[in-house]
Short mmCIF file of C-alpha atoms in Angstrom, two decimals:
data_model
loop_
_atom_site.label_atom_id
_atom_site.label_comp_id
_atom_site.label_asym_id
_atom_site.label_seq_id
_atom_site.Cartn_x
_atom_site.Cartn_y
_atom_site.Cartn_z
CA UNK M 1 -7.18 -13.52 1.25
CA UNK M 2 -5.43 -10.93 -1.01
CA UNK M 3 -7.86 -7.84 -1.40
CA UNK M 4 -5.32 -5.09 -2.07
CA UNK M 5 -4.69 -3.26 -5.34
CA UNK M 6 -2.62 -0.38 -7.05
CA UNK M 7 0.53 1.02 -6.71
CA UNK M 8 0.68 4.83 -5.73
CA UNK M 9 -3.06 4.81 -4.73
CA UNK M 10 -3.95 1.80 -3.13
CA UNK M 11 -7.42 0.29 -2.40
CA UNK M 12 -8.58 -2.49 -0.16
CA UNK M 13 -11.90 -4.17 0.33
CA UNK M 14 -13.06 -6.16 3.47
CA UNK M 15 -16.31 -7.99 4.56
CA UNK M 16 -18.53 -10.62 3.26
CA UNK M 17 -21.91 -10.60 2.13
CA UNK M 18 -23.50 -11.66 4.69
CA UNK M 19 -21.14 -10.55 7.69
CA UNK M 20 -21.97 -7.04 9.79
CA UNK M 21 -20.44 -4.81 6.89
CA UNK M 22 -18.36 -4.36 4.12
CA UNK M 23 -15.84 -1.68 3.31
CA UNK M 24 -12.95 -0.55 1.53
CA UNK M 25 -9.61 1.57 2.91
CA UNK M 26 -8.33 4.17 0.76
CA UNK M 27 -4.51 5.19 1.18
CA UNK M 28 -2.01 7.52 -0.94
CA UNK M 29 -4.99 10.32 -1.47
CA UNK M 30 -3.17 13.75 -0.98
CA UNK M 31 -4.38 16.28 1.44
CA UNK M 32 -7.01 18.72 0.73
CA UNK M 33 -9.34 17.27 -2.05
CA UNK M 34 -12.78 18.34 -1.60
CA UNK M 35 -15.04 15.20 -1.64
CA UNK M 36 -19.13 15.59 -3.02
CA UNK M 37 -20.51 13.00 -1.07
CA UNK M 38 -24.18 13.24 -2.97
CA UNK M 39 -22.18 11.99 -6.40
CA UNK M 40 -20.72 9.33 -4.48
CA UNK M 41 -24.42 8.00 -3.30
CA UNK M 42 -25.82 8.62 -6.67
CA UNK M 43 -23.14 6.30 -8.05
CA UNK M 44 -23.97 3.90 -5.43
CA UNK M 45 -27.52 4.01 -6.02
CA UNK M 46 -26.45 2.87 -9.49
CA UNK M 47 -25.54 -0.39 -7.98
CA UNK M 48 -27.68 -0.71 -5.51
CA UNK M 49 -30.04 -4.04 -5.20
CA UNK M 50 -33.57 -4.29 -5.19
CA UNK M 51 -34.62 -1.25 -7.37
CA UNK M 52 -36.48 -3.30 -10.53
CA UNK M 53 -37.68 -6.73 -11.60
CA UNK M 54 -34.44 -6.80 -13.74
CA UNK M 55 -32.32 -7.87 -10.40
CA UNK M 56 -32.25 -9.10 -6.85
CA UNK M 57 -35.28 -8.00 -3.98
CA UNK M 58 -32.29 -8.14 -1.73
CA UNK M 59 -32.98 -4.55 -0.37
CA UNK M 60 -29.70 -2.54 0.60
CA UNK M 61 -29.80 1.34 0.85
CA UNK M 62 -25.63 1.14 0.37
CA UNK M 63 -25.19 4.68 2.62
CA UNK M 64 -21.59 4.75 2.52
CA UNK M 65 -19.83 5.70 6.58
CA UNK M 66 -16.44 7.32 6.38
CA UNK M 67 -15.05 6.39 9.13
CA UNK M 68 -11.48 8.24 8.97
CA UNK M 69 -9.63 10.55 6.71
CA UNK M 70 -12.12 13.01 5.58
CA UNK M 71 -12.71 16.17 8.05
CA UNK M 72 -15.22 19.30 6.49
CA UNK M 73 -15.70 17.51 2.92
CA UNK M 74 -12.14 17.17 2.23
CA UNK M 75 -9.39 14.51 2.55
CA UNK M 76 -6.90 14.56 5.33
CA UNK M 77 -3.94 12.76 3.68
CA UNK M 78 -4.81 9.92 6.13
CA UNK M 79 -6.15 6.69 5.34
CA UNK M 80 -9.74 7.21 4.15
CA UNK M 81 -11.79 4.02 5.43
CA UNK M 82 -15.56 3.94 4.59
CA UNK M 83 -18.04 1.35 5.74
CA UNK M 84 -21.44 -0.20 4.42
CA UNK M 85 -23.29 -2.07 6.54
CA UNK M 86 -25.72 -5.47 5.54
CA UNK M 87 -29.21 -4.38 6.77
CA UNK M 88 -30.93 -7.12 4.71
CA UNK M 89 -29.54 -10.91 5.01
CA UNK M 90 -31.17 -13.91 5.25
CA UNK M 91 -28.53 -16.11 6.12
CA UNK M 92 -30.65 -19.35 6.25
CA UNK M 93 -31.12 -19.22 3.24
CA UNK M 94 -27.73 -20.42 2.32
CA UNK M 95 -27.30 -22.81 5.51
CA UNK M 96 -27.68 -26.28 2.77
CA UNK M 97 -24.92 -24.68 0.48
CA UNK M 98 -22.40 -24.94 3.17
CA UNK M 99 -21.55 -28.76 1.65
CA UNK M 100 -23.14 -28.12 -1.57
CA UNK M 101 -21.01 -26.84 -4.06
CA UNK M 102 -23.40 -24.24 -6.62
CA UNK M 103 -22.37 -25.09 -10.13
CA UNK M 104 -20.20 -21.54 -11.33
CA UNK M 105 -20.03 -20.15 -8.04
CA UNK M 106 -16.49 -19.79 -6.10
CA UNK M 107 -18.19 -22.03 -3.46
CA UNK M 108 -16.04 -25.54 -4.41
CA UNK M 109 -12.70 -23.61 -4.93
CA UNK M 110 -12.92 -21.14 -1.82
CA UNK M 111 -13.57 -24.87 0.22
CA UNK M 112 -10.27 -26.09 -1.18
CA UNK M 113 -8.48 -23.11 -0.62
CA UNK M 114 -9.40 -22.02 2.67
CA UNK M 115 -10.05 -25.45 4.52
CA UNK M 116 -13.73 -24.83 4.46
CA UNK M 117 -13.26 -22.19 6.53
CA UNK M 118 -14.62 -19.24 4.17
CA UNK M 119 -18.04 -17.80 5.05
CA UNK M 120 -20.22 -19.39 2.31
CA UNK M 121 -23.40 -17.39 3.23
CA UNK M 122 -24.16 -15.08 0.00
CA UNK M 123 -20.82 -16.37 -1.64
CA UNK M 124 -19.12 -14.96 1.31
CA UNK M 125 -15.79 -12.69 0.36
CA UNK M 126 -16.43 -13.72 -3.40
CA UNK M 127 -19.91 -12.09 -3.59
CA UNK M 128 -20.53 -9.32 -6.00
CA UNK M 129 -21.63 -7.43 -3.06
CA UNK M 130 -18.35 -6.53 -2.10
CA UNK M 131 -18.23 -4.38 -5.22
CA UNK M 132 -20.16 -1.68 -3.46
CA UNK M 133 -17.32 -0.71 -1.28
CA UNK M 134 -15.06 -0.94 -4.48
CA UNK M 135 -17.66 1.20 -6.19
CA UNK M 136 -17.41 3.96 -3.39
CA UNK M 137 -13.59 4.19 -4.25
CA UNK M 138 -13.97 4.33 -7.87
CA UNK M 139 -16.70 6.97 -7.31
CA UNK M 140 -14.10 9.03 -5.62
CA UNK M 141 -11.98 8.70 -7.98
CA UNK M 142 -14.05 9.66 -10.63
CA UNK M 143 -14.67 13.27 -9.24
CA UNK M 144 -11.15 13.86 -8.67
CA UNK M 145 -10.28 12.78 -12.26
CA UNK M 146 -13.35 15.09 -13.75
CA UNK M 147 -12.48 17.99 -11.68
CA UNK M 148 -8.66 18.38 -11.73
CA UNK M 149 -8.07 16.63 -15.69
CA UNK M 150 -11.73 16.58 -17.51
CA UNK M 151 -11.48 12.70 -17.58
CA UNK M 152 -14.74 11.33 -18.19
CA UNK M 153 -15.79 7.44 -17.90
CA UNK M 154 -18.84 5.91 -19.21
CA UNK M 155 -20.08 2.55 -19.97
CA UNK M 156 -23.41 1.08 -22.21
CA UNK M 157 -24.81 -2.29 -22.49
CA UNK M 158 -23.47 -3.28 -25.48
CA UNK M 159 -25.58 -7.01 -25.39
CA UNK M 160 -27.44 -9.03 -23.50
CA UNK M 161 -27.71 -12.49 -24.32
CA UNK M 162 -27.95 -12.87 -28.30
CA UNK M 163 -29.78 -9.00 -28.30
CA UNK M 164 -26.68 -6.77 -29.51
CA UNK M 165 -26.94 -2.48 -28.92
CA UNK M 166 -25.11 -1.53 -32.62
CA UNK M 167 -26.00 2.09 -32.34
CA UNK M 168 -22.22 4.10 -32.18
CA UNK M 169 -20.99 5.19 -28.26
CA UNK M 170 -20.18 8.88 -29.69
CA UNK M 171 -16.96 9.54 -27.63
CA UNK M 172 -18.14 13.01 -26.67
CA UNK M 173 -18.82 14.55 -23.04
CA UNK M 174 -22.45 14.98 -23.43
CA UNK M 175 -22.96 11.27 -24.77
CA UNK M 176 -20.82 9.80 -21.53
CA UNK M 177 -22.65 12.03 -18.95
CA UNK M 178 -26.12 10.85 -20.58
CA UNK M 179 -25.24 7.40 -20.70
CA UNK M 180 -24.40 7.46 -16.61
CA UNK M 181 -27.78 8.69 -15.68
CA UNK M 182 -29.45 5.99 -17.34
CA UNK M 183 -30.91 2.83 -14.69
CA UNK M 184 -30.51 0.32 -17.42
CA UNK M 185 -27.53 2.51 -20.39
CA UNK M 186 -28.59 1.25 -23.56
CA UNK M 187 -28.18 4.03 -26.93
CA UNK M 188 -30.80 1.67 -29.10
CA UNK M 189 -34.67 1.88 -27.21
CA UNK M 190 -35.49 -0.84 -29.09
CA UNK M 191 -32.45 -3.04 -28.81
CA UNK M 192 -33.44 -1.82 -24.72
CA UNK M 193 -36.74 -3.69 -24.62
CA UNK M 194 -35.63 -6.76 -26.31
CA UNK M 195 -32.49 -6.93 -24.04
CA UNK M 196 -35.03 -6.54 -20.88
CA UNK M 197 -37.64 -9.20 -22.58
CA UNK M 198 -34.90 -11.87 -22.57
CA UNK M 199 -34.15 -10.81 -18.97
CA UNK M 200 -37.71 -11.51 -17.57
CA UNK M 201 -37.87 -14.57 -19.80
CA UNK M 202 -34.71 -15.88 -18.29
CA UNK M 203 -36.42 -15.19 -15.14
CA UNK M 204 -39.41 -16.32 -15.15
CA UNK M 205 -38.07 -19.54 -16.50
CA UNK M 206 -35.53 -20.03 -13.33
CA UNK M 207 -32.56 -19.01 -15.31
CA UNK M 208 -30.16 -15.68 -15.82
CA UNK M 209 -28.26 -14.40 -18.79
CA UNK M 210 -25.24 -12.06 -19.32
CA UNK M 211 -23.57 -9.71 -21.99
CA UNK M 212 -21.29 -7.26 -22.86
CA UNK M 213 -20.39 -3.50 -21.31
CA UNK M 214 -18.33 -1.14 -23.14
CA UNK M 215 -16.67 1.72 -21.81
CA UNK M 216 -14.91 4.90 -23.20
CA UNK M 217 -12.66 7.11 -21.19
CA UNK M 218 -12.63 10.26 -22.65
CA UNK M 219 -9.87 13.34 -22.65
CA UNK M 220 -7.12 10.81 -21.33
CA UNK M 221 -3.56 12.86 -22.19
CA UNK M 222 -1.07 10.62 -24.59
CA UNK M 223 2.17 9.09 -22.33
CA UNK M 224 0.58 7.18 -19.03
CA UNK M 225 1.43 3.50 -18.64
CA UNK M 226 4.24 1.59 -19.64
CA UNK M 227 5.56 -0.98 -21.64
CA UNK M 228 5.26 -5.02 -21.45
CA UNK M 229 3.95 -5.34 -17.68
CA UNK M 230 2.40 -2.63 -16.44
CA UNK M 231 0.94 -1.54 -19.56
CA UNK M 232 -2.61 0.48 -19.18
CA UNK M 233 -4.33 -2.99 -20.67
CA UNK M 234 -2.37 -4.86 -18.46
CA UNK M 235 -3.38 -2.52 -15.41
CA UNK M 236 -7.17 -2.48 -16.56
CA UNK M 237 -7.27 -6.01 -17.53
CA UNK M 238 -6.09 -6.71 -13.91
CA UNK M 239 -8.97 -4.39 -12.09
CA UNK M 240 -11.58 -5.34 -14.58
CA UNK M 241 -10.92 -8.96 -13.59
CA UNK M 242 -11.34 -8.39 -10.03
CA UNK M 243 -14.89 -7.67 -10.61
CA UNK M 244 -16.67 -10.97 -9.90
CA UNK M 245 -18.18 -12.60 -12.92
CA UNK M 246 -15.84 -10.59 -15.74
CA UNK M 247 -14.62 -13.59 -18.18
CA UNK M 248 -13.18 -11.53 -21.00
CA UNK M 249 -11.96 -8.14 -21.55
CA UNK M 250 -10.78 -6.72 -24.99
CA UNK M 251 -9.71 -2.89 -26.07
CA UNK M 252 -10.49 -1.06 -29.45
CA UNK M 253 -11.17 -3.44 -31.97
CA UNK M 254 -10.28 -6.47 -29.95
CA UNK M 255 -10.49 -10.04 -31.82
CA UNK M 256 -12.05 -7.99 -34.57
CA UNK M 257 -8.98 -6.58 -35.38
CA UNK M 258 -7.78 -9.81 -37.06
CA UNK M 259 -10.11 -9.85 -39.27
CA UNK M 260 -8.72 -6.44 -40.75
CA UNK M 261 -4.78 -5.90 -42.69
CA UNK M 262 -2.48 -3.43 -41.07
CA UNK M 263 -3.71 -0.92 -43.79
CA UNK M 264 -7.09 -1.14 -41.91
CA UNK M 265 -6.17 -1.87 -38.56
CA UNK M 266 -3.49 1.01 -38.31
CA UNK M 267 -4.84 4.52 -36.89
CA UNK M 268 -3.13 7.56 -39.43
CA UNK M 269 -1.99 10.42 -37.48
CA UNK M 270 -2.39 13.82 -38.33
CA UNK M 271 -1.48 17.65 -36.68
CA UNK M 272 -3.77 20.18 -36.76
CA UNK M 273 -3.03 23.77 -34.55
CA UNK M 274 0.72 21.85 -32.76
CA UNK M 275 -1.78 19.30 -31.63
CA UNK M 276 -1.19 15.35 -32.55
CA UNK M 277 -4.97 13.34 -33.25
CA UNK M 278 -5.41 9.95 -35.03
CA UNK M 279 -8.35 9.78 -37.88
CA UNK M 280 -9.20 6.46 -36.24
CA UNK M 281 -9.15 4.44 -32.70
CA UNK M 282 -9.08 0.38 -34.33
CA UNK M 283 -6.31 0.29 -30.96
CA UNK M 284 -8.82 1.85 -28.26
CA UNK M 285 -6.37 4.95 -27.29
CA UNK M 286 -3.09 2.47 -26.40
CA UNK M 287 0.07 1.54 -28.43
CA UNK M 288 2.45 0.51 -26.89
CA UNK M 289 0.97 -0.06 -23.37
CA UNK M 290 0.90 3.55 -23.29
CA UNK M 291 -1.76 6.12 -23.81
CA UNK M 292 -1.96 8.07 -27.08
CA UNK M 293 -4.29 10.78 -26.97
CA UNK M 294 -7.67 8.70 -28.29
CA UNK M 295 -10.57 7.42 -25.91
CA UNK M 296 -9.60 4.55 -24.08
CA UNK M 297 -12.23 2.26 -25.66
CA UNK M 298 -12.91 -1.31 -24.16
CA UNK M 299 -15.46 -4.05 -23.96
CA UNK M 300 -15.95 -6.30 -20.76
CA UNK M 301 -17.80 -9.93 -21.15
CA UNK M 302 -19.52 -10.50 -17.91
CA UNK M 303 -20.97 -13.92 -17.73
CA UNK M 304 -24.86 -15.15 -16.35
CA UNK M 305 -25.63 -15.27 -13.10
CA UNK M 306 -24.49 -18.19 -11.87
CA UNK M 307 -27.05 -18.77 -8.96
CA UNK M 308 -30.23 -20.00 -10.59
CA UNK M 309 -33.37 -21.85 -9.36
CA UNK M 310 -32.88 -24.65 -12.02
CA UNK M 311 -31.82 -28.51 -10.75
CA UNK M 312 -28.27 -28.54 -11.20
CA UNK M 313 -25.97 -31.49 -11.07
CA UNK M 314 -23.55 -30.93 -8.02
CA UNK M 315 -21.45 -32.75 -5.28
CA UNK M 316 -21.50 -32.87 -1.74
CA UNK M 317 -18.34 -32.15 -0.06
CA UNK M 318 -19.04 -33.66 3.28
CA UNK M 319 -20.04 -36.96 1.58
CA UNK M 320 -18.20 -36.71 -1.14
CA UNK M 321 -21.30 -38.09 -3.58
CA UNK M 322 -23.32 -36.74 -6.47
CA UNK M 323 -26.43 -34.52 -5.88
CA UNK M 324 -28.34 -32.07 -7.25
CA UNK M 325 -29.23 -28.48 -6.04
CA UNK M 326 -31.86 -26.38 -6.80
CA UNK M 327 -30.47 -22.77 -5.14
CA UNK M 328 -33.09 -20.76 -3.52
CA UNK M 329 -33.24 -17.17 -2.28
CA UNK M 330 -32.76 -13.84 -3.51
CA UNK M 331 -30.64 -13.60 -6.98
CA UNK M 332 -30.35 -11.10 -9.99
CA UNK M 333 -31.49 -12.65 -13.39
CA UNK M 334 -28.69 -10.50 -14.99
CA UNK M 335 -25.95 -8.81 -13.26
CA UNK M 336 -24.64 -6.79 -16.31
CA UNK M 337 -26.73 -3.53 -15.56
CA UNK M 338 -25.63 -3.65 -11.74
CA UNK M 339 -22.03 -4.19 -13.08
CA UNK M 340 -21.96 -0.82 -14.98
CA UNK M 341 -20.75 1.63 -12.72
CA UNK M 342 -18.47 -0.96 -11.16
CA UNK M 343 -16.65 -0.80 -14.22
CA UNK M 344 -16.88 3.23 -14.64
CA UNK M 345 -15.02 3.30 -10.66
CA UNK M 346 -12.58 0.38 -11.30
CA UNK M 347 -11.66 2.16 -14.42
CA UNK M 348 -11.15 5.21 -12.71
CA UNK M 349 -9.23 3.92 -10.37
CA UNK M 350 -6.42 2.93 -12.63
CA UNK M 351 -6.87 6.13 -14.55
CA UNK M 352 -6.29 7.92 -11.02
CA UNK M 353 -3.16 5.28 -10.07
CA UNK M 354 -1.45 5.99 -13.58
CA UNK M 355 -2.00 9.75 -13.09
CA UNK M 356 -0.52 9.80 -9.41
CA UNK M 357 2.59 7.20 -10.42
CA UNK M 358 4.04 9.63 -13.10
CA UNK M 359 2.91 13.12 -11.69
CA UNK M 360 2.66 12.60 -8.25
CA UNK M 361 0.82 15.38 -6.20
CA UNK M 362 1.93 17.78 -8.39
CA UNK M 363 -1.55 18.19 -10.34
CA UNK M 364 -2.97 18.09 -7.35
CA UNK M 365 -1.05 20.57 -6.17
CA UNK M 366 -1.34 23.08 -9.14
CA UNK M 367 -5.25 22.94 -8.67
CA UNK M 368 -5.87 21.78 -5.22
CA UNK M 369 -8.77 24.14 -4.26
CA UNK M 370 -10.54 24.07 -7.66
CA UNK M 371 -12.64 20.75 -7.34
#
């Protein structure tokens, strides 16, 4: 299994959801950044399982261990390796799953791929639970960008299910820091309490739905990324899609956009004080595959749950007949809230890579000491 990303910082995740831990190894972080530890958990705690009716009971405090490459809060330059251990499986509750396949799961395609020799328990490797460790990268990478360039990420619920939040995501500081604080972001209070109604009714009836996140990245300098393949939707696209259940991503306007003429669609520029700004963001802050100054603006389509308590239609693999499967244990009826700040680090992690592939250390190096 491939669990390695990025190209001047470079992330890897390990475990499975149901093995002793999970973690994630850090490499190409300069020397010397000062590391707040207490955002880092507060970010986790975003994530974190078991807080409301609106997801799992699974109960995991997520207390990140760095294990290497952080000495007196700040980084060494070495590999920085952090651990999270799994205080609260119940393994047996997945032992009948290891022949039957669960309907929108990676279960039937990780048994062809690996020889059947992937840990199924918890969806194994594939389980959204090996976002945490992902999460505590991101999270690091967030501070860094906030500290040393004013980059700020946030992300709203923009729907759940057919309940749509149409209130504006001002791109302003104040809006993204608000938004972040928030255990369930949604602008609209109202739009908020239907969302969560058809979350407990999905529940209740032994189903799950999902929905839509949208994310600004704010104060983002024009001229990072590049043309055709690494462009910065390319790059985001790429990390976005690692996060298990994403099915669609789209930027600015996204398949709205053909419903406009280039008269509409086009953002005008205009100077004001030797500055460059555009009087609208239809292209969510990229032309070109490169930045241009705007917030970063893009919406991620994250599908239901797929483990549900309904009777399903399934095979058996060790048979190979028809069956059904009811799937039992502990399971969110909507992921989409937990997936939030997932977004917010993956996002910053490409943010981060871009920064480091054309700058280097140098803007490290011109504030190292400030964070």
């Amino acid at each position: 299994m491939s669990s390695m990303i990025g190209n001047k910082l470079k992330v890897s995740i390990f475990g499975e959801s149901h093995g002793g831990a999970i973690g994630v190894v850090i490499d190409g972080l300069p020397s010397g950044l000062e590391i707040d530890m207490n955002f880092i958990e507060s970010q986790m705690e975003r994530r974190a399982p078991g807080k409301d009716s609106f997801s799992t009971a699974r109960k995991e405090s997520d207390k990140p261990s760095v294990v290497s490459g952080l000495f007196e809060g700040k980084t060494t330059g070495s590999p920085l390796c952090a651990i999270i251990l799994n205080e609260d499986t119940r393994s047996k509750d997945y032992s009948y799953l290891k022949y039957a396949m669960r309907p929108g799961h990676a279960d039937y395609t990780g048994h062809v791929k690996y020889s059947g020799f992937n840990d199924y328990r918890g969806g194994g490797h594939f389980s959204g639970r090996i976002t945490a460790p992902l999460l505590f990268a991101g999270a690091l990478a967030m501070q860094v960008l906030e500290n040393y360039k004013g980059i700020l990420i946030g992300t709203r619920i923009k729907k759940i299910y057919g309940i749509a939040d149409n209130s504006s995501f001002e791109e302003n500081p104040e809006t993204v820091v608000n938004i972040r604080s928030m255990d369930f972001p949604v602008i609209d209070q109202q739009a908020k309490k239907l969302m969560q109604h058809e979350i407990l009714k999905a529940k209740e009836e032994g189903d799950s739905v999902g929905g839509v996140a949208e994310t600004i990245i704010l104060n983002i300098p024009a001229g990072y990324g590049e043309p055709f393949f690494d462009s910065v939707e390319s790059k985001i696209s790429h990390m976005i899609f690692s996060i298990p259940a994403v099915k669609g991503i789209e930027f600015g306007q996204g398949f709205n956009i053909t419903n406009m003429r280039g008269s509409e669609s086009n953002d005008p520029y205009y100077t004001q004080g030797g500055n460059v700004f555009l009087k609208s963001n239809n292209n969510g802050g990229i032309l070109g595959g490169i930045t241009n100054g705007m917030p970063v603006v893009f919406r991620t389509a994250i599908k239901p749950t797929p483990s549900i308590s309904k009777l399903q239609e399934t095979i058996d693999v060790s048979t190979m007949e028809n069956t059904t499967l009811q799937v039992s244990g502990r399971h969110d009826p909507c992921i989409v809230q937990r997936a939030i700040p997932v977004i917010d680090a993956a996002a910053a992690l490409v943010v981060l890579d871009l920064i480091m592939e054309r700058e280097g250390e140098i803007f490290f190096n011109k504030t190292k000491g400030d964070i």
